[in-house]
PDB file of C-alpha atoms in Angstrom:
ATOM      1  CA  PRO A   1       1.719  19.934   3.068  1.00 96.00           C
ATOM      2  CA  VAL A   2       4.180  19.893   0.167  1.00 96.00           C
ATOM      3  CA  LEU A   3       1.894  17.716  -1.947  1.00 95.00           C
ATOM      4  CA  MET A   4      -1.091  19.895  -1.037  1.00 96.00           C
ATOM      5  CA  LEU A   5       0.906  22.903  -2.182  1.00 97.00           C
ATOM      6  CA  GLN A   6       1.371  21.198  -5.552  1.00 97.00           C
ATOM      7  CA  PHE A   7      -2.380  20.591  -5.636  1.00 97.00           C
ATOM      8  CA  VAL A   8      -3.064  24.304  -5.047  1.00 97.00           C
ATOM      9  CA  GLU A   9      -0.674  25.208  -7.862  1.00 97.00           C
ATOM     10  CA  ALA A  10      -2.480  22.845 -10.232  1.00 97.00           C
ATOM     11  CA  VAL A  11      -6.032  23.797  -9.277  1.00 97.00           C
ATOM     12  CA  GLU A  12      -5.786  27.577  -8.947  1.00 98.00           C
ATOM     13  CA  PRO A  13      -5.545  28.370 -12.694  1.00 97.00           C
ATOM     14  CA  GLN A  14      -8.332  25.915 -13.482  1.00 97.00           C
ATOM     15  CA  LEU A  15     -10.656  27.516 -10.926  1.00 97.00           C
ATOM     16  CA  ALA A  16      -9.823  31.004 -12.161  1.00 97.00           C
ATOM     17  CA  GLU A  17     -10.576  29.928 -15.723  1.00 97.00           C
ATOM     18  CA  ALA A  18     -13.814  28.190 -14.749  1.00 97.00           C
ATOM     19  CA  MET A  19     -14.980  31.200 -12.692  1.00 97.00           C
ATOM     20  CA  PRO A  20     -13.413  34.298 -14.288  1.00 97.00           C
ATOM     21  CA  GLU A  21     -15.728  36.582 -12.301  1.00 98.00           C
ATOM     22  CA  HIS A  22     -14.085  35.249  -9.125  1.00 98.00           C
ATOM     23  CA  ALA A  23     -10.495  35.094 -10.397  1.00 97.00           C
ATOM     24  CA  GLU A  24      -9.241  37.699  -7.891  1.00 97.00           C
ATOM     25  CA  ALA A  25     -10.807  35.861  -4.949  1.00 98.00           C
ATOM     26  CA  VAL A  26      -9.420  32.546  -6.209  1.00 98.00           C
ATOM     27  CA  ALA A  27      -5.928  34.080  -6.438  1.00 98.00           C
ATOM     28  CA  ALA A  28      -6.170  35.647  -2.969  1.00 98.00           C
ATOM     29  CA  ASN A  29      -7.455  32.422  -1.391  1.00 97.00           C
ATOM     30  CA  ALA A  30      -4.791  30.373  -3.150  1.00 98.00           C
ATOM     31  CA  GLN A  31      -2.089  32.723  -1.868  1.00 98.00           C
ATOM     32  CA  ARG A  32      -3.384  32.454   1.711  1.00 97.00           C
ATOM     33  CA  LEU A  33      -3.463  28.671   1.380  1.00 97.00           C
ATOM     34  CA  ARG A  34       0.091  28.615  -0.017  1.00 98.00           C
ATOM     35  CA  GLU A  35       1.339  30.593   2.974  1.00 98.00           C
ATOM     36  CA  GLN A  36      -0.553  28.354   5.387  1.00 98.00           C
ATOM     37  CA  LEU A  37       0.848  25.191   3.774  1.00 98.00           C
ATOM     38  CA  LYS A  38       4.401  26.534   3.789  1.00 98.00           C
ATOM     39  CA  GLN A  39       4.070  27.342   7.484  1.00 98.00           C
ATOM     40  CA  LEU A  40       2.618  23.907   8.205  1.00 98.00           C
ATOM     41  CA  ASP A  41       5.518  22.278   6.360  1.00 98.00           C
ATOM     42  CA  ALA A  42       8.023  24.384   8.314  1.00 98.00           C
ATOM     43  CA  ASP A  43       6.311  23.494  11.593  1.00 98.00           C
ATOM     44  CA  CYS A  44       6.299  19.782  10.739  1.00 98.00           C
ATOM     45  CA  ARG A  45       9.953  19.918   9.771  1.00 98.00           C
ATOM     46  CA  SER A  46      11.068  21.783  12.894  1.00 98.00           C
ATOM     47  CA  GLN A  47       8.966  19.780  15.371  1.00 98.00           C
ATOM     48  CA  LEU A  48       9.533  16.324  13.884  1.00 98.00           C
ATOM     49  CA  THR A  49      13.289  16.752  13.616  1.00 96.00           C
ATOM     50  CA  GLN A  50      13.275  17.120  17.416  1.00 96.00           C
ATOM     51  CA  VAL A  51      11.566  13.805  18.233  1.00 98.00           C
ATOM     52  CA  PRO A  52      13.972  11.147  19.506  1.00 98.00           C
ATOM     53  CA  VAL A  53      12.065   8.110  18.197  1.00 98.00           C
ATOM     54  CA  ARG A  54      12.381   7.971  14.397  1.00 98.00           C
ATOM     55  CA  ARG A  55      10.438   4.743  13.733  1.00 98.00           C
ATOM     56  CA  LEU A  56       6.713   4.155  13.997  1.00 97.00           C
ATOM     57  CA  VAL A  57       3.891   1.689  13.373  1.00 96.00           C
ATOM     58  CA  THR A  58       0.741   2.985  11.680  1.00 95.00           C
ATOM     59  CA  PHE A  59      -2.567   1.393  10.768  1.00 91.00           C
ATOM     60  CA  HIS A  60      -1.841   1.374   7.029  1.00 87.00           C
ATOM     61  CA  ASN A  61       0.198   3.330   4.497  1.00 91.00           C
ATOM     62  CA  ALA A  62      -1.721   6.625   4.731  1.00 92.00           C
ATOM     63  CA  PHE A  63       1.198   8.294   6.535  1.00 96.00           C
ATOM     64  CA  ASP A  64       4.151   6.699   4.720  1.00 96.00           C
ATOM     65  CA  ARG A  65       4.929   9.699   2.491  1.00 95.00           C
ATOM     66  CA  PHE A  66       4.422  12.119   5.349  1.00 97.00           C
ATOM     67  CA  ALA A  67       6.822  10.104   7.512  1.00 97.00           C
ATOM     68  CA  GLN A  68       9.385   9.879   4.732  1.00 97.00           C
ATOM     69  CA  ARG A  69       9.248  13.619   4.025  1.00 97.00           C
ATOM     70  CA  TYR A  70      10.024  14.382   7.673  1.00 98.00           C
ATOM     71  CA  LYS A  71      12.670  11.673   8.015  1.00 97.00           C
ATOM     72  CA  LEU A  72      10.631   9.197  10.026  1.00 98.00           C
ATOM     73  CA  GLU A  73      10.402   5.512   9.142  1.00 98.00           C
ATOM     74  CA  VAL A  74       7.211   3.465   9.184  1.00 97.00           C
ATOM     75  CA  VAL A  75       8.448  -0.009  10.148  1.00 96.00           C
ATOM     76  CA  ALA A  76       5.098  -1.840  10.122  1.00 93.00           C
ATOM     77  CA  HIS A  77       1.413  -1.422   9.347  1.00 91.00           C
ATOM     78  CA  LEU A  78      -1.426  -2.917  11.323  1.00 86.00           C
ATOM     79  CA  ALA A  79      -3.345  -3.781   8.162  1.00 78.00           C
ATOM     80  CA  GLU A  80      -3.511  -3.442   4.430  1.00 61.00           C
ATOM     81  CA  ILE A  81      -6.663  -1.830   3.088  1.00 53.00           C
ATOM     82  CA  GLN A  82      -8.512  -4.185   0.789  1.00 50.00           C
ATOM     83  CA  THR A  83     -11.352  -3.233  -1.533  1.00 44.00           C
ATOM     84  CA  GLN A  84     -13.784  -4.904   0.873  1.00 47.00           C
ATOM     85  CA  GLY A  85     -12.383  -3.128   3.939  1.00 53.00           C
ATOM     86  CA  PRO A  86      -9.615  -3.646   6.469  1.00 57.00           C
ATOM     87  CA  SER A  87      -8.321  -7.169   6.861  1.00 65.00           C
ATOM     88  CA  ILE A  88      -5.786  -7.842   9.588  1.00 73.00           C
ATOM     89  CA  THR A  89      -3.996 -11.169   9.386  1.00 78.00           C
ATOM     90  CA  ALA A  90      -2.105 -13.119  12.053  1.00 81.00           C
ATOM     91  CA  LYS A  91       1.080 -12.597  10.006  1.00 82.00           C
ATOM     92  CA  GLU A  92       0.583  -8.806  10.033  1.00 80.00           C
ATOM     93  CA  LEU A  93      -0.021  -8.851  13.782  1.00 83.00           C
ATOM     94  CA  GLU A  94       3.198 -10.801  14.304  1.00 88.00           C
ATOM     95  CA  GLN A  95       5.120  -8.362  12.079  1.00 88.00           C
ATOM     96  CA  VAL A  96       3.855  -5.493  14.213  1.00 92.00           C
ATOM     97  CA  ARG A  97       4.746  -7.225  17.475  1.00 93.00           C
ATOM     98  CA  SER A  98       8.206  -8.027  16.072  1.00 95.00           C
ATOM     99  CA  ALA A  99       8.770  -4.420  14.976  1.00 96.00           C
ATOM    100  CA  ILE A 100       7.697  -3.151  18.398  1.00 97.00           C
ATOM    101  CA  ALA A 101      10.167  -5.486  20.106  1.00 97.00           C
ATOM    102  CA  LYS A 102      13.010  -4.952  17.626  1.00 97.00           C
ATOM    103  CA  TYR A 103      12.850  -1.152  17.728  1.00 97.00           C
ATOM    104  CA  LYS A 104      11.692  -0.905  21.354  1.00 97.00           C
ATOM    105  CA  LEU A 105       8.695   1.179  20.328  1.00 98.00           C
ATOM    106  CA  GLU A 106       6.442   2.558  23.019  1.00 97.00           C
ATOM    107  CA  THR A 107       3.643   3.925  20.809  1.00 98.00           C
ATOM    108  CA  ILE A 108       1.635   2.690  17.829  1.00 97.00           C
ATOM    109  CA  TYR A 109      -1.014   4.545  15.845  1.00 97.00           C
ATOM    110  CA  ARG A 110      -4.498   3.570  14.791  1.00 95.00           C
ATOM    111  CA  GLU A 111      -7.054   5.457  12.690  1.00 94.00           C
ATOM    112  CA  PRO A 112     -10.464   6.553  13.971  1.00 94.00           C
ATOM    113  CA  GLN A 113     -12.239   5.331  10.822  1.00 90.00           C
ATOM    114  CA  MET A 114     -11.014   1.750  11.245  1.00 87.00           C
ATOM    115  CA  PRO A 115     -11.775  -0.888  13.875  1.00 85.00           C
ATOM    116  CA  ALA A 116      -9.404  -0.674  16.829  1.00 88.00           C
ATOM    117  CA  THR A 117      -9.606  -4.375  17.722  1.00 86.00           C
ATOM    118  CA  ALA A 118      -6.129  -5.401  16.539  1.00 85.00           C
ATOM    119  CA  ALA A 119      -4.470  -2.227  17.806  1.00 90.00           C
ATOM    120  CA  LYS A 120      -6.038  -2.660  21.239  1.00 91.00           C
ATOM    121  CA  ALA A 121      -4.958  -6.309  21.316  1.00 89.00           C
ATOM    122  CA  ILE A 122      -1.373  -5.290  20.530  1.00 92.00           C
ATOM    123  CA  GLU A 123      -1.580  -2.558  23.151  1.00 94.00           C
ATOM    124  CA  GLN A 124      -2.626  -5.129  25.761  1.00 93.00           C
ATOM    125  CA  GLN A 125      -0.055  -7.720  24.654  1.00 91.00           C
ATOM    126  CA  THR A 126       2.935  -5.399  24.424  1.00 94.00           C
ATOM    127  CA  GLY A 127       2.158  -2.476  26.722  1.00 96.00           C
ATOM    128  CA  VAL A 128       2.577   0.133  23.971  1.00 97.00           C
ATOM    129  CA  HIS A 129       0.590   3.357  24.020  1.00 97.00           C
ATOM    130  CA  LEU A 130      -2.129   3.610  21.395  1.00 97.00           C
ATOM    131  CA  LEU A 131      -2.625   7.012  19.750  1.00 98.00           C
ATOM    132  CA  VAL A 132      -4.788   8.130  16.839  1.00 97.00           C
ATOM    133  CA  LEU A 133      -3.551   9.503  13.512  1.00 97.00           C
ATOM    134  CA  ASP A 134      -6.413  10.646  11.324  1.00 97.00           C
ATOM    135  CA  PRO A 135      -6.001  10.618   7.521  1.00 95.00           C
ATOM    136  CA  LEU A 136      -9.507  11.961   6.806  1.00 95.00           C
ATOM    137  CA  GLY A 137     -10.576  14.383   9.510  1.00 94.00           C
ATOM    138  CA  SER A 138     -14.095  15.292  10.445  1.00 90.00           C
ATOM    139  CA  ALA A 139     -16.741  17.277   8.618  1.00 88.00           C
ATOM    140  CA  GLY A 140     -15.870  20.950   8.513  1.00 91.00           C
ATOM    141  CA  GLU A 141     -12.317  20.471   9.764  1.00 95.00           C
ATOM    142  CA  SER A 142      -9.681  22.236   7.679  1.00 95.00           C
ATOM    143  CA  TYR A 143      -6.670  20.434   6.270  1.00 96.00           C
ATOM    144  CA  ASP A 144      -4.452  22.647   8.416  1.00 97.00           C
ATOM    145  CA  ALA A 145      -6.345  21.768  11.613  1.00 97.00           C
ATOM    146  CA  LEU A 146      -6.284  18.047  10.765  1.00 98.00           C
ATOM    147  CA  MET A 147      -2.589  17.972  10.008  1.00 98.00           C
ATOM    148  CA  ARG A 148      -1.697  20.060  13.060  1.00 98.00           C
ATOM    149  CA  ARG A 149      -3.642  17.603  15.219  1.00 98.00           C
ATOM    150  CA  ASN A 150      -1.720  14.725  13.577  1.00 98.00           C
ATOM    151  CA  LEU A 151       1.553  16.600  14.060  1.00 98.00           C
ATOM    152  CA  HIS A 152       0.790  17.093  17.759  1.00 98.00           C
ATOM    153  CA  THR A 153      -0.016  13.377  18.086  1.00 98.00           C
ATOM    154  CA  LEU A 154       3.226  12.363  16.373  1.00 98.00           C
ATOM    155  CA  VAL A 155       5.331  14.689  18.500  1.00 98.00           C
ATOM    156  CA  GLU A 156       3.657  13.266  21.621  1.00 98.00           C
ATOM    157  CA  GLY A 157       4.016   9.647  20.500  1.00 98.00           C
ATOM    158  CA  GLN A 158       7.587   9.788  19.228  1.00 98.00           C
ATOM    159  CA  GLN A 159       9.093  10.923  22.538  1.00 95.00           C
TER     160      GLN A 159
END
């Protein structure tokens, strides 16, 4: 939410300049979005400071900054995203299994856009719960709705 707020600050004047006939609407919409993002940030901060489990495993680095901002630590990724698509190696799988054991994690996170094969294998091998964090959302879904869904998932999974 904090980075999105910076995006709004950067884009608002450019939109107003590009569409001067809509400058008032651009300003009003930007202000509503600022308020929404500030509330989302406050909600993330208050809810995530309450979770007892501070470490997590995600599919890849899409949530690293988010985790860092709210004082969580991503200790392993299921895969690195290559230009040709996801590629999960035996070494990465072992790193994830080791992190789960070392930190006694009970939940790991996959992404709906990526194959769940490795995550499901780890779930079966280790008994962890498998939840979904979504970095992209679905068509028509607002950023706020997407991030609130992810927040709910994190709060549930980090108990």
